[in-house]
Amino acid sequence: MRILGIETSCDETSLALIEAKGTPHNPHFRVIKNIVSSQIKIHAPFGGVVPNLAKREHLKNLPLLWKRIKEKGAGKKEKKTLVPTPYFPLPAINLITVTVGPGLEPALWTGITFAQKLQKEYEEMSGKKVPLVGANHLEGHVYSFLLPKQNSKFVVRNSDMFPAISLLVSGGHTILLLVKDLYHWKKIGETRDDAVGEAFDKVARILGFSYPGGPEIEKHSAQGNPCAIEFPRPMIDQKNYDFSFSGLKTAVLYFLREKKNGIGNIEYGISNKPTFKIRDVAASFQSAALDVLVKKTIRAAREFGAKSIMLSGGVASNKTLRKMLQREAKKIGTQFIAPEKEYNTDNAAMIAVAGYMSILRKTPRKKYRLEAQGNLNI
Ligand code: KG4
Ligand code: ZN
């Protein structure tokens, strides 16, 4: 089964060609091509993603990426892709999947319309309809651990990993799932206000770092002292699995405002310059945010007897978070599973997997109908 994935929910335009085999409970994937075109530079001056700019860029990028998928198809072995098939000169595929939500609606529509156009092109070429299905972006993140590195062999995963606790941490979401198997899960907690990635982005902005803030905070934190400032760890001891990050962001804002206004003058030297270090603020913020994520995830893993802890989403790129979770998971005898680096942030390979898995799960098609569903849930 060869699947084309299309992702345009936020500020990355991405197309991927993957191959699936195996059984429903033991699927293996191979990533032939996963091309991501990031719009970070375009949105950076605005400190965040501007929906209409994102739409304009997706419209511009999609045909360019499609051309690259067609031309290169995928390395030497994949020359076959372009040999005559019913679809020639289009690459042979069995399924098209496109993100229908959650995300920015103008951006989502560009992907959906593009997918529909491609489907028509294939039909005109062969007289046969290639199925087109909508995919849930969040499921894409959750399934991203199933993907091997681009151009490597099919990977067979250890199937003894359930029940699992899956922590999805991105710019728009912070969700904790109890995963019974590859097709069944229950949301046990989520953020009540800002997503953790959003908090990283906002705090980075307050500290004068560029967008996206997560990688910047991580970089500066590496030189800073995480114990320098004791920021609050919201909801850390509450017996639920929900999160809250907006109070932590405000605490950083107030800390800086207070210091800069000279309240608590001891922080100022003779030169009248604040004596705290920005890198210590970054490290202390990061430490507070990650402590909450790790503590609540580990508590959930213990309570539900999880055999594994899965991590996904853009914030999963954070090496400190990975290390902390890995260390704590080991202490309770639980496996730690994270995606290959290239699949943490938004990409179409994970969307191809999500679309494929949603067919195997027999998800009612109207749930992931081909319309932009900005607030689609998991
Ligand atoms: O999953 P993603 O690419 O897009 C969404 O679906 O939201 O996640 C992007 C988020 C941004 O908020 C970004 O700041 C954060 O992931 N991020 C990080 C790191 N790299 C990306 N946060 C913390 N540490 C990082 N190294
Ligand atoms: Zn995402």
XYZ file of C-alpha atoms and ligand atoms in Angstrom, residues 7 9-12 102 137-138 141 168-173 195-201 211-219 286 290 312-319 321 343-347 350, ligand 1:
74
model
C -0.207 18.419 5.693
C -2.650 22.677 9.201
C -0.275 25.351 10.461
C 3.020 26.779 9.261
C 4.628 23.770 7.588
C -7.309 20.621 14.028
C -3.409 15.900 12.843
C -3.301 14.878 16.517
C 1.503 12.986 16.175
C 1.319 14.876 23.053
C 2.996 18.252 23.420
C 2.830 20.779 20.596
C 2.222 24.439 19.889
C -1.534 23.964 20.024
C -2.005 20.984 22.347
C -0.442 24.541 25.305
C 3.091 23.955 26.558
C 4.635 24.835 23.161
C 2.598 28.035 23.182
C 4.000 28.848 26.641
C 7.546 28.285 25.316
C 6.774 30.601 22.385
C 9.998 32.606 16.921
C 9.514 29.668 17.374
C 10.537 30.011 20.988
C 10.887 26.358 22.003
C 14.271 25.705 20.399
C 15.544 29.142 21.535
C 14.562 28.544 25.156
C 16.179 25.117 25.025
C 19.399 26.588 23.609
C 11.904 25.341 31.164
C 9.013 20.163 32.113
C 5.130 13.242 20.481
C 4.609 16.735 19.048
C 6.952 19.672 18.455
C 7.975 19.975 22.126
C 9.164 16.354 21.976
C 12.225 17.798 20.212
C 13.303 19.146 23.598
C 16.267 17.006 24.634
C 12.287 16.583 28.240
C 8.796 13.467 12.880
C 8.430 15.541 16.077
C 7.358 18.685 14.307
C 4.612 18.781 11.717
C 5.110 16.511 8.706
C 2.587 11.067 10.087
O 3.904 19.944 16.546
P 4.357 21.275 16.100
O 5.372 21.340 14.989
O 3.157 22.153 15.623
C 1.906 22.088 16.221
O 1.133 21.152 15.877
O 1.684 22.938 17.091
O 4.905 22.029 17.403
C 5.432 23.319 17.371
C 5.747 23.740 18.804
C 6.140 25.215 18.917
O 5.398 25.781 19.982
C 7.635 25.154 19.259
O 8.083 26.234 20.034
C 7.712 23.848 20.020
O 6.865 22.979 19.317
N 9.093 23.323 20.044
C 9.826 23.164 21.165
C 11.097 22.710 20.749
N 11.093 22.588 19.396
C 9.847 22.961 18.976
N 9.518 23.383 22.454
C 10.495 23.147 23.372
N 11.738 22.725 23.059
C 12.090 22.496 21.761
N 13.305 22.069 21.463
